[in-house]
Coordinates of C-alpha atoms in Angstrom, one line a residue:
X17 CA 25.3 -56.1 -44.2
X18 CA 21.9 -55.4 -42.8
X19 CA 23.5 -53.3 -39.9
X20 CA 25.5 -51.2 -42.4
X21 CA 22.8 -50.6 -44.7
X22 CA 20.7 -49.4 -41.3
X23 CA 23.7 -46.9 -40.7
X24 CA 24.4 -46.1 -44.0
X25 CA 20.3 -45.3 -44.4
X26 CA 20.6 -43.2 -41.3
X27 CA 23.3 -40.9 -42.2
X28 CA 21.4 -40.5 -45.4
X29 CA 18.7 -39.2 -43.6
X30 CA 20.5 -37.5 -40.9
X31 CA 22.1 -35.4 -43.8
X32 CA 19.0 -34.7 -45.7
X33 CA 17.5 -33.7 -42.4
X34 CA 20.8 -30.8 -42.2
X35 CA 19.8 -30.1 -45.8
X36 CA 16.5 -29.3 -45.0
X37 CA 17.4 -26.9 -41.9
X38 CA 20.0 -25.6 -43.9
X39 CA 17.8 -24.2 -46.6
X40 CA 15.2 -23.2 -43.9
X41 CA 17.7 -22.0 -41.3
X42 CA 18.3 -18.3 -40.6
X43 CA 21.1 -15.9 -41.9
X44 CA 23.7 -16.3 -39.4
X45 CA 25.7 -13.1 -39.1
X46 CA 28.3 -13.6 -36.5
X47 CA 30.2 -16.0 -34.3
X48 CA 31.4 -13.8 -31.3
X49 CA 34.5 -13.9 -29.7
X50 CA 35.4 -14.7 -26.2
X51 CA 38.8 -14.2 -24.2
X52 CA 40.7 -13.9 -27.4
X53 CA 39.2 -16.7 -30.0
X54 CA 36.1 -17.3 -31.6
X55 CA 33.6 -18.5 -29.2
X56 CA 32.3 -21.5 -31.4
X57 CA 34.3 -22.8 -34.1
X58 CA 37.8 -24.7 -34.7
X59 CA 39.8 -23.0 -31.8
X60 CA 41.5 -20.6 -34.0
X61 CA 44.2 -18.7 -31.5
X62 CA 44.4 -14.8 -31.7
X63 CA 45.9 -13.5 -34.6
X64 CA 48.0 -10.3 -34.6
X65 CA 45.5 -7.2 -34.9
X66 CA 42.5 -9.3 -33.5
X67 CA 42.3 -7.1 -30.6
X68 CA 41.9 -3.9 -32.6
X69 CA 38.9 -5.3 -34.1
X70 CA 37.7 -7.3 -31.6
X71 CA 34.0 -6.9 -32.9
X72 CA 34.7 -8.0 -36.4
X73 CA 32.7 -11.0 -38.0
X74 CA 33.8 -14.7 -37.7
X75 CA 31.4 -16.5 -39.7
X76 CA 32.6 -16.4 -43.6
X77 CA 30.2 -18.1 -45.7
X78 CA 31.4 -20.1 -48.2
X79 CA 30.8 -18.5 -52.6
X80 CA 27.7 -20.1 -53.2
X81 CA 26.1 -19.0 -49.8
X82 CA 27.5 -15.1 -49.9
X83 CA 26.4 -14.7 -54.0
X84 CA 22.5 -16.3 -53.1
X85 CA 22.6 -14.1 -50.4
X86 CA 23.3 -11.1 -51.2
X87 CA 20.7 -11.8 -54.8
X88 CA 17.6 -12.6 -51.8
X89 CA 18.3 -9.6 -50.0
X90 CA 18.3 -7.6 -53.3
X91 CA 15.0 -9.4 -54.3
X92 CA 14.2 -8.7 -50.4
X93 CA 14.6 -4.7 -50.8
X94 CA 13.0 -4.8 -54.6
X95 CA 9.8 -6.4 -53.0
X96 CA 9.5 -3.7 -50.3
X97 CA 9.8 -0.9 -52.5
X98 CA 7.3 -3.0 -55.0
X99 CA 5.1 -2.6 -52.2
X100 CA 5.2 0.6 -51.1
X101 CA 4.8 1.5 -54.9
X102 CA 1.8 -0.6 -55.4
X103 CA -0.8 1.9 -55.2
X104 CA 1.1 3.8 -58.0
X105 CA 1.7 0.5 -60.3
X106 CA -1.8 -0.6 -59.9
X107 CA -3.1 2.8 -61.2
X108 CA -0.5 3.3 -64.1
X109 CA -1.4 -0.6 -65.3
X110 CA -5.1 0.7 -65.0
X111 CA -4.8 3.5 -66.9
X112 CA -2.9 1.6 -69.9
X113 CA -4.7 -1.3 -69.7
X114 CA -3.3 -3.9 -67.9
X115 CA -6.0 -4.9 -65.7
X116 CA -7.3 -7.4 -68.2
X117 CA -7.7 -11.0 -67.8
X118 CA -5.6 -11.6 -71.4
X119 CA -2.9 -9.1 -69.9
X120 CA -2.7 -10.5 -66.5
X121 CA -2.8 -14.1 -67.3
X122 CA 1.0 -13.8 -68.7
X123 CA 2.1 -11.5 -65.7
X124 CA 1.2 -14.7 -63.5
X125 CA 3.2 -16.6 -65.3
X126 CA 6.0 -14.4 -65.1
X127 CA 5.1 -13.6 -61.2
X128 CA 5.4 -17.9 -60.7
X129 CA 8.9 -18.4 -62.7
X130 CA 10.0 -15.8 -60.6
X131 CA 9.0 -17.5 -57.5
X132 CA 10.3 -21.0 -58.6
X133 CA 13.4 -19.0 -59.2
X134 CA 13.8 -17.6 -56.4
X135 CA 13.2 -21.0 -54.7
X136 CA 16.0 -22.6 -56.8
X137 CA 18.2 -19.7 -55.4
X138 CA 17.3 -20.8 -51.7
X139 CA 18.1 -24.1 -52.3
X140 CA 21.3 -23.4 -53.7
X141 CA 22.1 -21.2 -50.3
X142 CA 21.2 -24.2 -48.5
X143 CA 24.0 -26.2 -50.1
X144 CA 26.4 -23.5 -49.3
X145 CA 25.3 -23.5 -45.8
X146 CA 25.3 -27.2 -45.8
X147 CA 28.9 -27.6 -47.4
X148 CA 30.0 -25.1 -44.2
X149 CA 31.2 -26.5 -40.9
X150 CA 30.2 -23.4 -39.1
X151 CA 27.1 -23.3 -39.8
X152 CA 26.0 -26.8 -39.2
X153 CA 27.0 -26.4 -35.9
X154 CA 25.1 -23.4 -35.4
X155 CA 22.1 -24.7 -36.7
X156 CA 22.7 -28.3 -34.7
X157 CA 22.9 -25.9 -31.6
X158 CA 19.9 -23.6 -32.5
X159 CA 17.7 -27.0 -33.5
X160 CA 19.0 -28.4 -30.1
X161 CA 17.9 -25.5 -28.2
X162 CA 14.6 -25.5 -29.8
X163 CA 13.9 -29.0 -28.7
X164 CA 15.3 -28.4 -25.0
X165 CA 15.8 -24.9 -23.6
X166 CA 18.3 -26.0 -20.9
X167 CA 20.8 -22.9 -20.2
X168 CA 23.8 -24.9 -21.5
X169 CA 22.1 -24.4 -24.8
X170 CA 20.9 -21.2 -24.5
X171 CA 24.2 -20.4 -23.5
X172 CA 25.8 -21.8 -26.2
X173 CA 23.4 -20.5 -28.8
X174 CA 24.1 -16.7 -27.5
X175 CA 27.7 -16.9 -28.8
X176 CA 25.7 -16.5 -32.7
X177 CA 24.1 -13.7 -34.0
X178 CA 22.0 -14.9 -36.5
X179 CA 18.1 -13.6 -37.6
X180 CA 16.3 -12.8 -34.4
X181 CA 13.0 -14.3 -35.6
X182 CA 14.7 -17.7 -35.3
X183 CA 15.6 -17.0 -31.3
X184 CA 13.7 -18.7 -28.7
X185 CA 11.8 -16.4 -26.5
X186 CA 13.6 -16.3 -23.1
X187 CA 10.6 -14.4 -21.1
X188 CA 7.2 -13.8 -21.3
X189 CA 4.8 -11.3 -20.1
X190 CA 2.2 -13.9 -17.9
X191 CA 5.4 -15.6 -16.6
X192 CA 4.1 -14.2 -13.8
X193 CA 0.4 -13.5 -12.0
X194 CA 0.8 -9.9 -10.5
X195 CA -0.1 -8.3 -13.3
X196 CA -3.3 -5.9 -12.7
X197 CA -3.9 -6.0 -16.7
X198 CA -3.7 -9.7 -16.4
X199 CA -6.1 -10.1 -13.6
X200 CA -8.8 -7.9 -15.5
X201 CA -8.3 -9.5 -18.8
X202 CA -7.9 -6.5 -21.1
X203 CA -7.4 -7.4 -24.2
X204 CA -5.4 -4.4 -25.8
X205 CA -2.9 -4.8 -23.3
X206 CA -1.7 -2.6 -20.9
X207 CA -4.0 0.5 -19.3
X208 CA -3.5 3.3 -21.1
X209 CA -4.6 7.1 -20.3
X210 CA -7.4 7.7 -22.3
X211 CA -9.7 10.8 -22.6
X212 CA -12.6 12.0 -20.5
X213 CA -15.8 9.9 -21.5
X214 CA -18.4 12.4 -22.7
X215 CA -21.7 12.8 -20.9
X216 CA -24.9 11.2 -22.3
X217 CA -26.6 14.2 -23.2
X218 CA -22.9 15.0 -25.2
X219 CA -23.0 11.7 -27.3
X220 CA -23.2 11.8 -31.2
X221 CA -26.6 10.6 -32.7
X222 CA -26.2 8.0 -35.5
X223 CA -26.7 10.5 -38.3
X224 CA -23.8 12.7 -36.6
X225 CA -22.0 9.5 -36.2
X226 CA -22.3 8.8 -39.8
X227 CA -21.5 11.9 -40.9
X228 CA -17.8 11.8 -39.3
X229 CA -17.5 8.5 -40.6
X230 CA -14.9 9.5 -43.7
X231 CA -13.1 11.6 -41.7
X232 CA -12.5 8.8 -39.3
X233 CA -11.4 6.5 -42.0
X234 CA -9.3 9.2 -43.2
X235 CA -7.8 9.5 -39.8
X236 CA -7.1 5.7 -39.7
X237 CA -5.6 5.5 -43.2
X238 CA -3.2 8.5 -42.8
X239 CA -1.9 6.6 -39.2
X240 CA -1.5 3.3 -40.4
X241 CA 0.4 4.3 -43.7
X242 CA 2.8 7.1 -43.6
X243 CA 1.9 8.8 -40.1
X244 CA 3.3 6.2 -38.2
X245 CA 6.6 5.7 -40.7
X246 CA 6.8 9.9 -40.3
X247 CA 6.7 9.3 -36.3
X248 CA 9.1 6.6 -36.3
X249 CA 11.2 6.3 -39.2
X250 CA 13.2 3.5 -37.5
X251 CA 10.5 1.4 -38.0
X252 CA 11.3 1.7 -41.9
X253 CA 12.6 -1.9 -43.6
X254 CA 14.8 0.2 -45.9
X255 CA 16.6 2.3 -43.3
X256 CA 16.7 -0.7 -41.0
X257 CA 18.1 -2.6 -44.6
X258 CA 20.8 0.7 -44.5
X259 CA 22.0 0.4 -40.4
X260 CA 22.2 -3.4 -40.4
X261 CA 26.1 -3.2 -40.7
X262 CA 26.5 -0.5 -38.0
X263 CA 23.8 -2.4 -35.8
X264 CA 25.1 -5.7 -36.0
X265 CA 28.8 -4.2 -34.8
X266 CA 27.5 -2.3 -32.1
X267 CA 25.5 -5.8 -30.8
X268 CA 29.0 -7.6 -31.2
X269 CA 30.5 -4.5 -29.2
X270 CA 27.9 -4.8 -26.2
X271 CA 28.2 -8.6 -26.1
X272 CA 32.4 -9.2 -26.3
X273 CA 33.5 -5.6 -24.6
X274 CA 30.5 -5.7 -22.1
X275 CA 29.7 -9.3 -21.2
X276 CA 26.3 -8.8 -23.0
X277 CA 22.8 -11.1 -22.6
X278 CA 20.7 -10.8 -25.3
X279 CA 17.3 -11.7 -24.8
X280 CA 13.6 -12.1 -26.6
X281 CA 10.5 -10.7 -24.7
X282 CA 7.3 -12.1 -25.4
X283 CA 4.6 -9.0 -24.4
X284 CA 1.4 -9.4 -24.2
X285 CA 0.1 -8.5 -27.4
X286 CA 1.8 -11.5 -29.5
X287 CA 4.9 -9.1 -30.2
X288 CA 8.5 -10.5 -30.0
X289 CA 10.6 -7.4 -28.3
X290 CA 14.7 -7.5 -28.9
X291 CA 16.6 -6.5 -25.4
X292 CA 20.4 -6.6 -24.5
X293 CA 21.3 -6.3 -20.7
X294 CA 24.6 -6.0 -19.3
X295 CA 24.8 -7.3 -15.9
X296 CA 27.4 -4.9 -13.5
X297 CA 26.2 -6.2 -10.0
X298 CA 29.8 -8.1 -9.5
X299 CA 31.7 -5.1 -9.9
X300 CA 33.5 -3.1 -7.3
X301 CA 31.5 -0.2 -9.0
X302 CA 28.1 0.6 -6.5
X303 CA 26.7 2.0 -9.8
X304 CA 26.3 -1.6 -10.8
X305 CA 23.7 -2.2 -8.1
X306 CA 21.0 -0.1 -10.2
X307 CA 19.2 -1.0 -13.0
X308 CA 19.3 1.7 -16.0
X309 CA 16.5 0.8 -18.4
X310 CA 17.1 2.5 -21.9
X311 CA 14.1 3.7 -24.0
X312 CA 15.3 5.1 -27.3
X313 CA 14.0 7.8 -29.7
X314 CA 12.5 7.5 -33.0
X315 CA 15.4 6.5 -35.3
X316 CA 17.3 5.0 -32.6
X317 CA 18.1 1.1 -31.7
X318 CA 19.8 0.1 -28.7
X319 CA 22.7 -1.4 -30.5
X320 CA 24.2 2.4 -31.5
X321 CA 21.7 4.4 -28.9
X322 CA 21.8 6.0 -25.7
X323 CA 23.1 2.6 -23.7
X324 CA 26.5 4.0 -24.0
X325 CA 25.7 6.7 -21.3
X326 CA 24.8 4.6 -18.5
X327 CA 27.7 2.4 -19.8
X328 CA 30.2 4.7 -19.1
X329 CA 29.0 5.4 -15.8
X330 CA 29.1 2.0 -14.5
X331 CA 25.2 1.4 -14.2
X332 CA 23.8 -2.2 -15.3
X333 CA 21.9 -1.3 -18.7
X334 CA 19.2 -2.9 -20.0
X335 CA 18.2 -1.4 -23.5
X336 CA 15.3 -2.4 -25.6
X337 CA 14.2 -2.0 -29.6
X338 CA 10.7 -0.5 -30.2
X339 CA 7.9 -2.8 -31.8
X340 CA 9.1 -2.9 -35.4
X341 CA 12.7 -2.0 -35.2
X342 CA 15.3 -4.6 -35.7
X343 CA 14.9 -7.7 -33.9
X344 CA 11.7 -6.6 -32.4
X345 CA 8.3 -7.6 -34.3
X346 CA 5.2 -5.4 -34.8
X347 CA 4.6 -1.9 -35.3
X348 CA 5.0 1.2 -32.8
X349 CA 1.7 2.3 -31.9
X350 CA 1.5 3.8 -28.4
X351 CA -0.6 0.7 -27.2
X352 CA 2.3 -1.4 -28.2
X353 CA 5.0 0.5 -27.1
X354 CA 3.2 0.1 -23.5
X355 CA 2.8 -3.3 -23.9
X356 CA 6.5 -3.9 -24.7
X357 CA 7.5 -1.9 -22.2
X358 CA 5.8 -3.9 -19.5
X359 CA 7.5 -6.8 -20.6
X360 CA 10.7 -5.1 -19.9
X361 CA 9.8 -3.8 -16.8
X362 CA 8.5 -7.3 -15.8
X363 CA 11.5 -9.1 -17.3
X364 CA 13.9 -6.8 -15.4
X365 CA 12.3 -7.5 -11.5
X366 CA 11.2 -11.4 -12.3
X367 CA 14.1 -12.7 -14.1
X368 CA 16.7 -10.3 -13.7
X369 CA 16.2 -9.4 -9.9
X370 CA 16.0 -6.3 -9.8
X371 CA 14.0 -4.3 -7.3
X372 CA 11.7 -1.4 -8.5
X373 CA 13.2 0.9 -6.1
X374 CA 16.8 0.2 -7.8
X375 CA 15.6 0.6 -11.6
X376 CA 15.7 4.3 -13.3
X377 CA 14.3 4.9 -16.6
X378 CA 16.2 6.8 -19.1
X379 CA 14.7 7.8 -22.3
X380 CA 15.7 9.8 -25.1
X381 CA 13.1 12.4 -27.6
X382 CA 10.2 9.8 -28.1
X383 CA 11.0 7.2 -25.7
X384 CA 9.6 9.5 -22.9
X385 CA 6.3 8.3 -23.9
X386 CA 7.2 4.7 -22.6
X387 CA 9.4 6.1 -19.7
X388 CA 6.4 8.1 -18.6
X389 CA 4.1 5.3 -18.8
X390 CA 6.4 3.4 -17.1
X391 CA 6.8 5.7 -14.4
X392 CA 2.9 6.0 -13.8
X393 CA 2.1 2.4 -13.9
X394 CA 5.5 1.4 -11.7
X395 CA 5.3 4.5 -9.3
X396 CA 7.9 3.2 -7.0
X397 CA 10.9 3.3 -9.7
X398 CA 13.9 4.9 -8.4
X399 CA 14.2 8.1 -10.8
X400 CA 13.1 9.0 -14.4
X401 CA 15.6 10.3 -16.6
X402 CA 13.6 12.3 -19.7
X403 CA 16.4 13.7 -22.6
X404 CA 14.9 15.8 -25.3
X405 CA 11.7 15.2 -24.6
X406 CA 8.4 16.5 -25.3
X407 CA 5.1 17.4 -23.2
X408 CA 2.5 16.3 -26.2
X409 CA 2.8 15.4 -29.9
X410 CA -0.1 17.0 -31.4
X411 CA 2.1 20.5 -31.0
X412 CA 5.1 19.0 -33.2
X413 CA 2.7 17.6 -35.4
X414 CA 0.9 20.4 -36.4
X415 CA 4.6 21.7 -37.1
X416 CA 5.3 19.6 -40.1
X417 CA 2.1 19.4 -41.4
X418 CA -0.1 21.5 -43.8
X419 CA -2.1 24.2 -41.6
X420 CA -5.3 23.2 -43.8
X421 CA -4.6 19.4 -42.1
X422 CA -4.8 20.6 -38.5
X423 CA -8.3 19.4 -37.9
X424 CA -7.3 15.9 -39.1
X425 CA -3.8 15.9 -37.8
X426 CA -5.1 16.7 -34.4
X427 CA -7.8 14.0 -34.7
X428 CA -5.5 11.4 -35.9
X429 CA -2.9 12.0 -33.4
X430 CA -5.4 12.2 -30.8
X431 CA -7.3 8.4 -32.0
X432 CA -4.0 6.6 -33.0
X433 CA -0.6 8.4 -32.0
X434 CA -1.2 10.1 -28.6
X435 CA 2.0 10.5 -26.8
X436 CA 0.7 12.3 -24.1
X437 CA 4.0 12.3 -21.9
X438 CA 3.1 15.1 -19.6
X439 CA 0.1 13.7 -18.9
X440 CA 1.8 10.4 -17.6
X441 CA 4.5 12.0 -15.9
X442 CA 2.5 13.9 -13.7
X443 CA 0.9 10.4 -12.5
X444 CA 4.4 10.4 -11.0
X445 CA 5.5 11.5 -7.3
X446 CA 9.4 10.3 -7.6
X447 CA 12.7 12.1 -8.3
X448 CA 12.5 13.2 -12.0
X449 CA 15.4 14.7 -14.1
X450 CA 14.4 16.4 -17.6
X451 CA 17.4 17.1 -19.6
X452 CA 16.5 19.9 -22.1
X453 CA 18.5 20.6 -25.5
X454 CA 18.5 24.6 -26.5
X455 CA 19.1 24.0 -30.0
X456 CA 17.1 20.8 -30.9
X457 CA 15.0 20.9 -33.8
X458 CA 12.7 18.5 -33.5
X459 CA 10.9 19.8 -30.7
X460 CA 10.4 23.2 -30.5
X461 CA 7.8 24.7 -32.5
X462 CA 9.7 27.2 -35.0
X463 CA 13.2 26.9 -35.5
X464 CA 16.0 25.6 -32.7
X465 CA 17.3 29.2 -32.4
X466 CA 14.2 29.8 -30.6
X467 CA 14.4 28.4 -27.2
X468 CA 10.9 29.2 -26.0
X469 CA 9.1 27.2 -28.1
X470 CA 10.9 23.9 -27.1
X471 CA 8.2 21.2 -25.6
X472 CA 10.5 20.4 -23.0
X473 CA 9.4 23.7 -21.5
X474 CA 5.6 22.9 -21.6
X475 CA 6.8 19.3 -20.2
X476 CA 8.4 21.1 -17.2
X477 CA 5.2 23.8 -16.6
X478 CA 2.9 20.6 -16.5
X479 CA 5.1 18.9 -14.2
X480 CA 5.3 22.2 -11.8
X481 CA 1.8 23.2 -12.2
X482 CA 0.6 19.8 -11.3
X483 CA 3.1 19.5 -7.9
X484 CA 2.9 22.7 -6.7
X485 CA -0.5 24.2 -8.2
X486 CA -0.4 27.0 -5.2
X487 CA 2.9 28.8 -6.4
X488 CA 2.5 27.9 -10.2
X489 CA -0.2 31.0 -10.4
X490 CA 0.2 33.5 -13.3
X491 CA 3.2 35.1 -12.1
X492 CA 4.8 32.1 -11.1
X493 CA 4.1 30.7 -14.8
X494 CA 5.4 34.0 -16.6
X495 CA 8.3 33.6 -14.3
X496 CA 9.5 29.9 -15.1
X497 CA 8.9 31.1 -19.1
X498 CA 10.9 33.9 -18.6
X499 CA 13.5 31.8 -17.2
X500 CA 13.4 29.2 -20.0
X501 CA 13.5 31.5 -22.4
X502 CA 17.4 32.4 -22.0
X503 CA 19.2 30.7 -24.4
X504 CA 23.0 31.2 -23.0
X505 CA 24.6 30.9 -19.5
X506 CA 25.4 34.7 -19.9
X507 CA 21.9 35.4 -20.6
X508 CA 20.7 33.4 -17.5
X509 CA 23.4 35.2 -15.5
X510 CA 22.0 38.5 -16.8
X511 CA 18.3 37.4 -15.7
X512 CA 19.4 36.7 -12.1
X513 CA 21.3 39.8 -12.1
X514 CA 18.2 41.7 -12.3
X515 CA 16.0 39.4 -10.3
X516 CA 18.5 40.4 -7.4
X517 CA 18.4 44.2 -8.4
X518 CA 16.2 46.2 -6.1
X519 CA 15.3 48.5 -9.1
X520 CA 13.9 45.6 -11.3
X521 CA 12.6 43.4 -8.5
X522 CA 8.9 44.9 -8.8
X523 CA 9.1 44.2 -12.4
X524 CA 10.3 40.3 -12.0
X525 CA 8.9 39.6 -8.9
X526 CA 12.6 39.2 -8.1
X527 CA 11.7 37.2 -5.0
X528 CA 9.2 34.7 -6.9
X529 CA 11.5 34.2 -9.3
X530 CA 14.5 33.6 -7.2
X531 CA 12.3 30.8 -5.4
X532 CA 10.9 29.3 -8.3
X533 CA 13.8 29.1 -10.2
X534 CA 15.9 27.3 -7.1
X535 CA 13.0 24.9 -7.6
X536 CA 12.8 24.2 -11.2
X537 CA 16.7 23.4 -10.9
X538 CA 15.5 20.5 -8.9
X539 CA 13.9 19.1 -12.7
X540 CA 16.0 20.5 -15.2
X541 CA 19.0 20.6 -16.3
X542 CA 19.6 22.7 -19.5
X543 CA 22.4 21.8 -22.3
X544 CA 23.7 24.8 -24.1

């Protein structure tokens, strides 16, 4: 009887332990399909029509979990809206006289009551999960992996798609001892290009620094409030919430159709970076031996971003999300972006086993900052491809802000959001391909039809000026500008015909123009 009572006690303890894990456990989204079957579960054979929807969800929450999850999700959205609108709400309450002790005490009681209700709903959700064998199996594997991160446990855990905050770390930035910034012990992370230091005589006095303090505070507030969110809208929680079904479908497609491997990288600033790796080295296509690291745009995610292009071409691909995007933590300031990119490159070299000479960095739009930083910091990279990127953020920021804010915008960008792509790219001596979109409303400073104002032009000019200073004289720059201002193949053909024509040779400096255009074609590929 004693042994039976002890066994019953153990079962009770184990049951309550599982219930506690279910209450605190992460949300489970999917169970991936492998070879026509759900990867983990009851081994249900593939039914008719499953092939057409190979990345549909196989986790079916029960009614209690489903409804309580919906309630908590709506509360999360309302909390986010309340957080952003809290300054206006506080001002309104102050004007209406609610900021008194007699008024705040009932509000505090209402808040505590709401918290207890939410805690009860979370417990009910835990009961719903506790009654679901699939979730029990998942939470058991997750707990086993946290205690023993052996390859077998991680392989079993990779069959689930769940809240990435609970995913164990797969690679740490300090796993290798070859990083220069690790030896130097830089507190901010990896090194970035900084403005030239001012001479001692030009340094501001104490009173000048005090006078500039209000402007510096304003710049800080602008950069850390709406400035960062305007620059990286993909980091806004509400946008991510709206895109969640699409992101889950994209993840499932990469895992099930391309056998992608998801991993969490820990950067030197403590941010966790969400990555997806597709290995093609075992395929018959020789392109699979090359790894393409994809850097997404300001509202792009690897789940639905530019990784599709190198995948279709047969390359091995490593996609990652900016800090604050989807499964990645943190905020996408330049220093955090560079820290994340450093962790990604280190992961590709030291964990995935690729040489720098076999790595290509492909970036879309604002992803050009991390791509050019990688090219500057790892000069042995095979090549850099910049698609619809720009040279500097300041002209683009001035375009969308009032003219009266010019000084504030310039100071804020230079201090906190300095995406100096051209300056970084000029530190790289390897192969470069620039792809310019001739109707790009984002990186033009006037209107999309004015191709001459595309900041991709300035990126190319900066690169040519750095590599060929003797060729890029005033006439050379004018010739390149003339060629870059054409918006159609017909206009380009007309320009070349005029350059060949002796009647126009003196006016257009035809010989110089043709030689420079041959040089430009090495770097730039316009897309009409």
